[in-house]
Coordinates of C-alpha atoms in Angstrom, one line a residue:
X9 CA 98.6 44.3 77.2
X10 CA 101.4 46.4 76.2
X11 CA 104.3 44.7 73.4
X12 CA 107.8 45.1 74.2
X13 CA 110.1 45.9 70.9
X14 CA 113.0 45.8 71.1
X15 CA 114.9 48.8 68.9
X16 CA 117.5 47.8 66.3
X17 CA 120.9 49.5 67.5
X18 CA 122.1 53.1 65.9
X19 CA 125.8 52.6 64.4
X20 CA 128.3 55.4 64.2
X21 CA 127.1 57.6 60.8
X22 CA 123.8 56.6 61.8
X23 CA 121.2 58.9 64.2
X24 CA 121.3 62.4 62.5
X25 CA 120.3 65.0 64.5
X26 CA 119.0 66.9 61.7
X27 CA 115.7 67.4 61.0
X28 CA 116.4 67.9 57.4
X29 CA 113.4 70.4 56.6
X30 CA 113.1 68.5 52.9
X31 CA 110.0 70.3 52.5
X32 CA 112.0 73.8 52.0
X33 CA 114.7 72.6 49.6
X34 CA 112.6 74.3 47.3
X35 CA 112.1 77.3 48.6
X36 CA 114.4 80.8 48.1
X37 CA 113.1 83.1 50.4
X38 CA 113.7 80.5 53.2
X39 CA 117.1 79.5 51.7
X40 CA 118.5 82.6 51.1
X41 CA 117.5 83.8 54.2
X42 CA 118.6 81.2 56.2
X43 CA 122.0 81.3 54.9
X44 CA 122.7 85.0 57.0
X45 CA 121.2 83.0 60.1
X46 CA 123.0 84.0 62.9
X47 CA 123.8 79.9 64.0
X48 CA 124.5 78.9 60.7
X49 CA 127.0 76.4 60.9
X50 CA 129.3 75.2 57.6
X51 CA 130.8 71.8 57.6
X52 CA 133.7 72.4 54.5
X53 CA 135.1 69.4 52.1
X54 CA 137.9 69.7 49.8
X55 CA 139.1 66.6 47.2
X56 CA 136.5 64.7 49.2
X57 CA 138.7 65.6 52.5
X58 CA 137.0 67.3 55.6
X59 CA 138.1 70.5 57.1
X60 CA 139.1 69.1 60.5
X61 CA 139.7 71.1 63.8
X62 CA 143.2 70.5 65.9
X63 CA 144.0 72.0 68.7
X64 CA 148.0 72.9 69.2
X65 CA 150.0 70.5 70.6
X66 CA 147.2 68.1 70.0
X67 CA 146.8 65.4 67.7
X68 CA 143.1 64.9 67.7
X69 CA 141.1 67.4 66.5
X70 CA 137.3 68.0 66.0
X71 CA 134.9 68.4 62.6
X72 CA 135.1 72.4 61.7
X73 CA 132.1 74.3 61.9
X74 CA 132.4 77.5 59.9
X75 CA 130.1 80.7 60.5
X76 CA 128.1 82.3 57.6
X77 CA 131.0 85.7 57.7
X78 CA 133.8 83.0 57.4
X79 CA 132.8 81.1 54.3
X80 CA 131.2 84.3 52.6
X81 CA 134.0 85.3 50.3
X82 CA 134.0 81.4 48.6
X83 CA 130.2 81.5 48.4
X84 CA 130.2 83.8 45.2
X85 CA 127.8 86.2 44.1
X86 CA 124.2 86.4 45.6
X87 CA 121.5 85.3 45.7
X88 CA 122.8 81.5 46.5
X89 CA 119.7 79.9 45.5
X90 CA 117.4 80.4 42.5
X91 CA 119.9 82.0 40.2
X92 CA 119.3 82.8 36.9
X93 CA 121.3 83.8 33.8
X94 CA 121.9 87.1 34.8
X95 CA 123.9 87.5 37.9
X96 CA 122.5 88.7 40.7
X97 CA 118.9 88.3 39.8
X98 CA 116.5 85.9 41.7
X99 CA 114.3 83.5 39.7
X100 CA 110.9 84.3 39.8
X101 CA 108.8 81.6 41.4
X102 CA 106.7 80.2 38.8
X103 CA 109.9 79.0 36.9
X104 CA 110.1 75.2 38.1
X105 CA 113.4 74.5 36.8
X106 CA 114.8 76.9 38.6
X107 CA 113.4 76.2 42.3
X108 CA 116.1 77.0 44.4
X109 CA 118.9 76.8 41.1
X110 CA 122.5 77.1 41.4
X111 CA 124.1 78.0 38.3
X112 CA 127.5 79.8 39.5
X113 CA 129.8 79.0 42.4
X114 CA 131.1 76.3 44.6
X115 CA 128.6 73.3 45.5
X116 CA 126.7 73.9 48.5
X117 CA 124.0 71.8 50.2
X118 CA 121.0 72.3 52.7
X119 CA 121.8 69.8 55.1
X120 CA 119.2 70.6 58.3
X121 CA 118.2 71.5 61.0
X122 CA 120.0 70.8 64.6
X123 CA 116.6 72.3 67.3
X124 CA 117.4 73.5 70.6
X125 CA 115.4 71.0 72.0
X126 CA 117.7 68.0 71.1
X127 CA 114.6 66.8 68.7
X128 CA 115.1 65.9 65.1
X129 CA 111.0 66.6 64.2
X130 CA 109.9 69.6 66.0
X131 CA 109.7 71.3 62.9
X132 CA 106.9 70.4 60.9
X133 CA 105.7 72.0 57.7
X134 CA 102.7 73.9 59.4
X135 CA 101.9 77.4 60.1
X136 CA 105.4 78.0 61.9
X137 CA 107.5 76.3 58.9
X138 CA 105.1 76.6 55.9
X139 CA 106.5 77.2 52.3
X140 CA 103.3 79.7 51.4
X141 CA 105.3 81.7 54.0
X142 CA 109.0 80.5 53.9
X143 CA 110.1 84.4 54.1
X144 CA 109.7 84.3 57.5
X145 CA 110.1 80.6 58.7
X146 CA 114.0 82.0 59.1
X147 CA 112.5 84.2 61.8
X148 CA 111.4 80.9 63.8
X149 CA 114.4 78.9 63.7
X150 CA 115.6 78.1 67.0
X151 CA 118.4 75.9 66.4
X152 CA 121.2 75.8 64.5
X153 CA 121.1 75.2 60.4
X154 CA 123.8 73.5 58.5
X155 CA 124.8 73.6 55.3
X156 CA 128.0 71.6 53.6
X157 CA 130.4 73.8 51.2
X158 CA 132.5 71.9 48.3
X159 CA 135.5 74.2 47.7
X160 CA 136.8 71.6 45.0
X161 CA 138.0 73.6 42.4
X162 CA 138.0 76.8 44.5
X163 CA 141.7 78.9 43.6
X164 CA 143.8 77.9 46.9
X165 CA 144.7 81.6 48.0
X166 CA 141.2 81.9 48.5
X167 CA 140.5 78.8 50.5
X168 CA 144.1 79.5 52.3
X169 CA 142.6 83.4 52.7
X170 CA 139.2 81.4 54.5
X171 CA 141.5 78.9 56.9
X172 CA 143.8 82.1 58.0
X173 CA 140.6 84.3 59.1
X174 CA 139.0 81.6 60.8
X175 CA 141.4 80.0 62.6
X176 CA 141.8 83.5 64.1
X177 CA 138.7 83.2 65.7
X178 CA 140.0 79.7 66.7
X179 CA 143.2 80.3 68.6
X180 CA 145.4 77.5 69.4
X181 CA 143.8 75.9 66.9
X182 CA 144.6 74.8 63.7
X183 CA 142.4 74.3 60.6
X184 CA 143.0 71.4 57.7
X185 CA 141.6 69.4 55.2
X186 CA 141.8 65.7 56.4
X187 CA 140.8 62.6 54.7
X188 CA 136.9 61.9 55.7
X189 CA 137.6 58.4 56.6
X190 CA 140.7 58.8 58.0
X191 CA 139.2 62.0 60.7
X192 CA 136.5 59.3 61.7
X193 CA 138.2 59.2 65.0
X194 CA 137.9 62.3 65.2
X195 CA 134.0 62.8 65.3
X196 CA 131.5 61.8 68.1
X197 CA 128.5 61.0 67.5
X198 CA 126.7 64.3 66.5
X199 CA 129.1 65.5 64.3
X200 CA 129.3 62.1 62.4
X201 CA 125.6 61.9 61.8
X202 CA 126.1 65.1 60.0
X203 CA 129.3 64.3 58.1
X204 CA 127.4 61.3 56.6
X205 CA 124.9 62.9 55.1
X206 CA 127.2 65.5 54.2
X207 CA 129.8 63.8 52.8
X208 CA 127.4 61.4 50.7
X209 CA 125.9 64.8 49.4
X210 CA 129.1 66.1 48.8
X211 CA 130.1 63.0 46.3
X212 CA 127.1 62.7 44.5
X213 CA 127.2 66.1 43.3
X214 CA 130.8 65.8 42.5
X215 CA 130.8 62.4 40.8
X216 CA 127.2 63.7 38.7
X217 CA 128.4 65.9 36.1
X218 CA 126.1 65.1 32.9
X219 CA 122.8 64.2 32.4
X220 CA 122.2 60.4 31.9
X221 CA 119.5 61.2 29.4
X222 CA 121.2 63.0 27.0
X223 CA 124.5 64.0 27.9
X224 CA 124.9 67.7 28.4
X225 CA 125.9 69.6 31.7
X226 CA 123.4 69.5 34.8
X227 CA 123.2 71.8 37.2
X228 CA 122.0 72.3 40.6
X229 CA 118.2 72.7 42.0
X230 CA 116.4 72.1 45.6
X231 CA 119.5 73.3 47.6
X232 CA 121.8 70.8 46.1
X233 CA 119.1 67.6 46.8
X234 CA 118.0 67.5 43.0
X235 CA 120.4 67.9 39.3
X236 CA 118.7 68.9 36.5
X237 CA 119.6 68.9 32.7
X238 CA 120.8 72.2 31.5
X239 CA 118.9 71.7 28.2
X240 CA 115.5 72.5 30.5
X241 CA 117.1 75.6 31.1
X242 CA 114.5 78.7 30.1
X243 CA 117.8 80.1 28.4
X244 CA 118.8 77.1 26.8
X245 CA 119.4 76.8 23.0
X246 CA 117.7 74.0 21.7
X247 CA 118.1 74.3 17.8
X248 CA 118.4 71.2 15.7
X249 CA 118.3 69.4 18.8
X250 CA 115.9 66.7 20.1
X251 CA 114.5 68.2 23.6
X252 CA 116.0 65.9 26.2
X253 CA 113.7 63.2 28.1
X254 CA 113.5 65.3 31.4
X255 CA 112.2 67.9 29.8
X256 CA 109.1 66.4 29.2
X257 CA 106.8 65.2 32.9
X258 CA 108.1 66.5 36.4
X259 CA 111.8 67.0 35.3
X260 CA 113.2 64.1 37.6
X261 CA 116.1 64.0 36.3
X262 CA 118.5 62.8 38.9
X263 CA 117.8 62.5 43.3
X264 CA 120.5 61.3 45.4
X265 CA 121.0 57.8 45.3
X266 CA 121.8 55.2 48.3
X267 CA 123.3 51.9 47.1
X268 CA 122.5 49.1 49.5
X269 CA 125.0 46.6 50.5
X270 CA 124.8 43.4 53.2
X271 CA 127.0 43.0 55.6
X272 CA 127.7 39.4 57.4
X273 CA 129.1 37.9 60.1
X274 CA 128.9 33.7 59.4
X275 CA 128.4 31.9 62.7
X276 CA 128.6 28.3 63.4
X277 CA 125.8 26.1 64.6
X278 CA 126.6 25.7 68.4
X279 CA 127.5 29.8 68.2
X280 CA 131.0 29.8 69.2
X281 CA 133.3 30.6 66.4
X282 CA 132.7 33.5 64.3
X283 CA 133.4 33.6 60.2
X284 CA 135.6 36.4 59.7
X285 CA 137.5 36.9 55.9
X286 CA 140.6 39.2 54.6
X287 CA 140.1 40.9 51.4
X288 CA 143.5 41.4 49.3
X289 CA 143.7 45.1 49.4
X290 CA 143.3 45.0 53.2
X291 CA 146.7 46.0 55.1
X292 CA 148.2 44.4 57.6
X293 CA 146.3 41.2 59.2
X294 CA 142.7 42.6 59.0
X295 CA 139.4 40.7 59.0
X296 CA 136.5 41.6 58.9
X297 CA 132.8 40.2 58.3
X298 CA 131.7 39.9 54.3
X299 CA 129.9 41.9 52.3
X300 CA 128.3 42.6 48.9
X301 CA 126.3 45.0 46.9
X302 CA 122.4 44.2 46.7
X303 CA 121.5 43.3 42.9
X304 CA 118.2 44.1 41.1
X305 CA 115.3 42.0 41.8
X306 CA 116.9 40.5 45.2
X307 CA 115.7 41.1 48.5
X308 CA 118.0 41.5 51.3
X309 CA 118.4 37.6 52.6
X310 CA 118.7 36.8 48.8
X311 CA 121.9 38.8 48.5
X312 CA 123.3 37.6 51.8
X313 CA 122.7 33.9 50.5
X314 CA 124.4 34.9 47.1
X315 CA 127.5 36.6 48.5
X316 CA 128.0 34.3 51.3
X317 CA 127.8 31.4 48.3
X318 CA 129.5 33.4 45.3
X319 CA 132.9 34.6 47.9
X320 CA 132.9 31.7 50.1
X321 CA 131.2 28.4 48.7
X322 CA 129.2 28.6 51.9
X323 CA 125.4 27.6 52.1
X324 CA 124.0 29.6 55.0
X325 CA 120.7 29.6 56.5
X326 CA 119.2 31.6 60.2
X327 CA 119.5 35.0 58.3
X328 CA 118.6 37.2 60.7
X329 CA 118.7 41.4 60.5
X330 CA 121.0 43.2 63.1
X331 CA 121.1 47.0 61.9
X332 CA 121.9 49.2 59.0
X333 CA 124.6 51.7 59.0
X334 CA 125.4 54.9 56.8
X335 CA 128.3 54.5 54.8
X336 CA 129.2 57.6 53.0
X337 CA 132.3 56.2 50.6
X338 CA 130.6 57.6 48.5
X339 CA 127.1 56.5 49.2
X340 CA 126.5 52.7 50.8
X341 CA 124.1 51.3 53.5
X342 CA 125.4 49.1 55.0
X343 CA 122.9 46.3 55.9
X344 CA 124.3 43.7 59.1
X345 CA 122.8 40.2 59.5
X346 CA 123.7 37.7 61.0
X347 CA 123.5 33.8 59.4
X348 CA 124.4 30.4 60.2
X349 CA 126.9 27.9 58.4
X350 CA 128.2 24.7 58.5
X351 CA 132.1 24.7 59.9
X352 CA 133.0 21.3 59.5
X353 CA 132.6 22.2 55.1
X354 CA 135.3 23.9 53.2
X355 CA 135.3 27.2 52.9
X356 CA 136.5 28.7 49.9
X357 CA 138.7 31.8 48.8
X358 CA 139.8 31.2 44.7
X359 CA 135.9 31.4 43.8
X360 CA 135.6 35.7 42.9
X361 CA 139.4 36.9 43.7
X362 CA 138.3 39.4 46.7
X363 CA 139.2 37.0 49.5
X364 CA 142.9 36.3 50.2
X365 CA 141.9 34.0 53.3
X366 CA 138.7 33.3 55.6
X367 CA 138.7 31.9 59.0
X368 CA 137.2 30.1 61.8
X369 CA 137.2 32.3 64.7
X370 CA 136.9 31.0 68.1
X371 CA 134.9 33.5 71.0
X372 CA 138.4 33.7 72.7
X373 CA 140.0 35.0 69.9
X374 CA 137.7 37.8 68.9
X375 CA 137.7 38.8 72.7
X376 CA 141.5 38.6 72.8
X377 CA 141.7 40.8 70.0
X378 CA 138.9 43.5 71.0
X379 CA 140.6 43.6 74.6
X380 CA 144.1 44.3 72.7
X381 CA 145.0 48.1 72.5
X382 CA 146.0 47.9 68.8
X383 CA 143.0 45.3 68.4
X384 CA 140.8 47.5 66.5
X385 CA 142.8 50.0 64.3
X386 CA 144.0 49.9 61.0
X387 CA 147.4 49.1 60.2
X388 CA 149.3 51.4 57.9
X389 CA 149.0 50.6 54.2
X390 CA 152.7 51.0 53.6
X391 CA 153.5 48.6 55.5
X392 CA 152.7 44.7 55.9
X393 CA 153.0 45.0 59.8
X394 CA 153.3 47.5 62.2
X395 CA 156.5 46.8 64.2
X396 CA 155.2 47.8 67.7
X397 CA 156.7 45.1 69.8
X398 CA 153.1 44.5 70.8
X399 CA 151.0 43.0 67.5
X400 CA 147.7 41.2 67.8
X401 CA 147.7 38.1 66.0
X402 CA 145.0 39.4 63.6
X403 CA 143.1 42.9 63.5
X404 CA 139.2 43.8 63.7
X405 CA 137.1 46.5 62.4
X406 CA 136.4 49.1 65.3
X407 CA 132.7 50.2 66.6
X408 CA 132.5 53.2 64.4
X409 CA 131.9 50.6 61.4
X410 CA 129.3 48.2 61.6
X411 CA 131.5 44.8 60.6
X412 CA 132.7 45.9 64.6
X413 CA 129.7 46.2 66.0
X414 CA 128.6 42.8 64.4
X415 CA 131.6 41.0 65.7
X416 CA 131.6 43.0 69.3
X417 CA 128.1 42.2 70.2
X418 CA 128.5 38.1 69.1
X419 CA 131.6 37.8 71.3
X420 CA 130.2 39.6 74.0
X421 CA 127.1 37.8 73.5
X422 CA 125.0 40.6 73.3
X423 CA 123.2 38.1 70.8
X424 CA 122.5 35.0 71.3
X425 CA 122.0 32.8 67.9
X426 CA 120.3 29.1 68.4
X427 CA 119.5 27.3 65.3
X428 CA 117.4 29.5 62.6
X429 CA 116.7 31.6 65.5
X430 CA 118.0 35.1 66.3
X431 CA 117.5 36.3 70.1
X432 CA 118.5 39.9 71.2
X433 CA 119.3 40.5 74.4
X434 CA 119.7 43.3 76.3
X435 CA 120.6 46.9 74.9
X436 CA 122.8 46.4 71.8

């Protein structure tokens, strides 16, 4: 007999419709050649801010997606991947450190592929998509690839030069560098499962500078997925130097890195008021569920019992998993469970100085607030309230973070929490 299971829910940032291709990161005949694709789309950051679409007259735009002609002029000096000392000559394969090595020009990553056939795993690495035979795999895309391009750094004539061409191909529209979280609103669903794994690329190569072993530059291998120690370099001058750690094994010096973080929303035990804190730096009158970072040697339910005992004073018990969510600022997961406390004991805020207040919420309330047009946005951070005439009593996170979601599906009881137990109903 066949076994219903039900699927967790896929939060905004979350679902990309990439299939990443990992197994090519390493290779430069597919790399390079895929780069002059014909559907090669660029998704552009700046600072950490997002080149964002607007049309004129408009105040909602769309993420950018550049074409390989629009971009070239910032991309320096070929070949893009597995450069060597010399400019302009390609590292010979056998030369490990060097798979798929960036050594001059702005950061760029391999993101994926988006297939024509709305999958995210037709691609495997057979025959079609091998890496004996990447030289032609370009031949057999059918889709579109994506790559994301850091112009940190970059001289601003020449970014200005790239916005000016390519908004000629864009008319009416107008191309700009917005604030990643801030242009949230401005992404559906496709685009942001992109942007998350773009913008959490994007970081970690910017905020990863110098190796942890031994201090000296890193640069840039596997299509932007891996940084290696300079020292390793075949070039590199090692005299009166001890050779650095990395050098000796596989050379895994540094892989992205995703720091896991739990996210809870504190129910009561007959499941009709909701636990909802206010940090200090919020703005205006936000709440939202709590959350804290996952420590070493702690699973999951650990943590949530920790935070919810170190912010609050609360003892909690009915953890239950809801969903994870991407969280690219820089590079979180954000981890949603659910867990039940006692209401009638104190809760605390002057136990870690992050909580300015934490409330009781009835179901009323929360629905009172999600049904209110300003209900779910963000205040502005200059000022203590918005004077619209029309304020909610308190605000809530919206859907595209997963706090929202957490709240949203209790108070529309999408879930139905009885005692230690956890019941999902219906589709989250």
């Amino acid at each position: 007999m066949a076994t219903s299971v039900q699927e967790a829910p896929v939060n905004f940032f979350g679902g990309s419709p990439l299939n990443r291709l990992s197994w090519l990161r390493t290779s430069e005949p597919f790399l390079n050649a895929i780069v002059e694709h014909q559907s090669t789309q660029w998704i552009l950051f700046k600072g950490g801010s997002l080149l964002i679409s607007t049309p004129e007259g408009q105040k909602k735009g769309k993420v950018a997606r550049l074409s390989t002609p629009e971009v070239r002029s910032v991309l320096g000096a070929k070949p893009y991947f597995a450069q060597t000392q010399k400019e302009g000559e390609i590292a010979d394969s056998s030369i490990s450190v060097l798979e798929a090595a960036r050594i001059r020009g702005p950061s760029i990553v391999f993101l994926g592929l988006h297939e024509n056939d709305g999958t995210t795993s037709g691609a495997l690495p057979s025959s079609d998509f091998s890496k004996r035979d990447a030289g032609s795999v370009a031949a057999n895309v059918k889709g579109e690839p994506y790559f994301s391009l850091d112009l940190t750094g970059v001289p601003q004539q020449e970014i200005d030069w790239v916005l000016k061409n390519a908004e000629v191909n864009r008319v009416g529209e107008k191309l700009a560098f917005i604030d990643t979280r801030t242009s949230m609103s401005s992404m559906d669903d496709f685009a942001g499962g992109i942007v998350a794994e773009a913008k959490a690329m994007v970081e970690w190569n910017t905020r990863n500078k110098f190796c942890a072993s031994c201090g000296s530059p890193v640069y840039s291998t596997w299509a932007g997925w891996k940084l290696a120690c300079t020292s390793v370099l075949p070039w590199a001058d090692l005299t009166g130097r001890t050779p650095c750690p990395t050098a000796v094994g596989v050379h895994n010096q540094s892989h992205p890195r995703t720091d896991p973080v739990v996210i809870m929303a504190v129910v009561n035990e007959s499941n009709d008021k909701v636990l909802l804190g206010r940090n200090r730096k919020w703005p205006g009158r936000f709440y939202s569920a709590l959350a804290g970072f996952i420590e070493p040697g702690e699973s999951f339910e650990d943590a949530v019992r920790r935070e919810l005992w170190e912010e609050a004073g609360l003892k909690v018990w009915g953890v239950r998993y809801h969903s994870t969510q991407p969280w690219p600022f820089p590079a979180s997961l954000m981890i949603g469970f659910y867990a039940i406390a006692d209401e009638s004991l104190p809760t605390r805020t002057d136990l870690d100085n992050e909580l300015e207040d934490a409330r009781w919420y009835t179901r009323e309330e929360i629905l009172d607030v999600l049904a209110h047009p300003l209900g779910t946005r963000m205040a502005d951070p200059r000022k203590e309230v918005e004077t619209t005439g029309n304020e909610p009593p308190f605000r809530l996170p919206p859907l595209t973070a997963i706090a929202g979601v957490l709240v949203s599906d209790w108070a529309h009881r999408r879930v139905v929490i009885t005692g230690p137990d956890l019941q999902v109903k219906g589709n989250l």
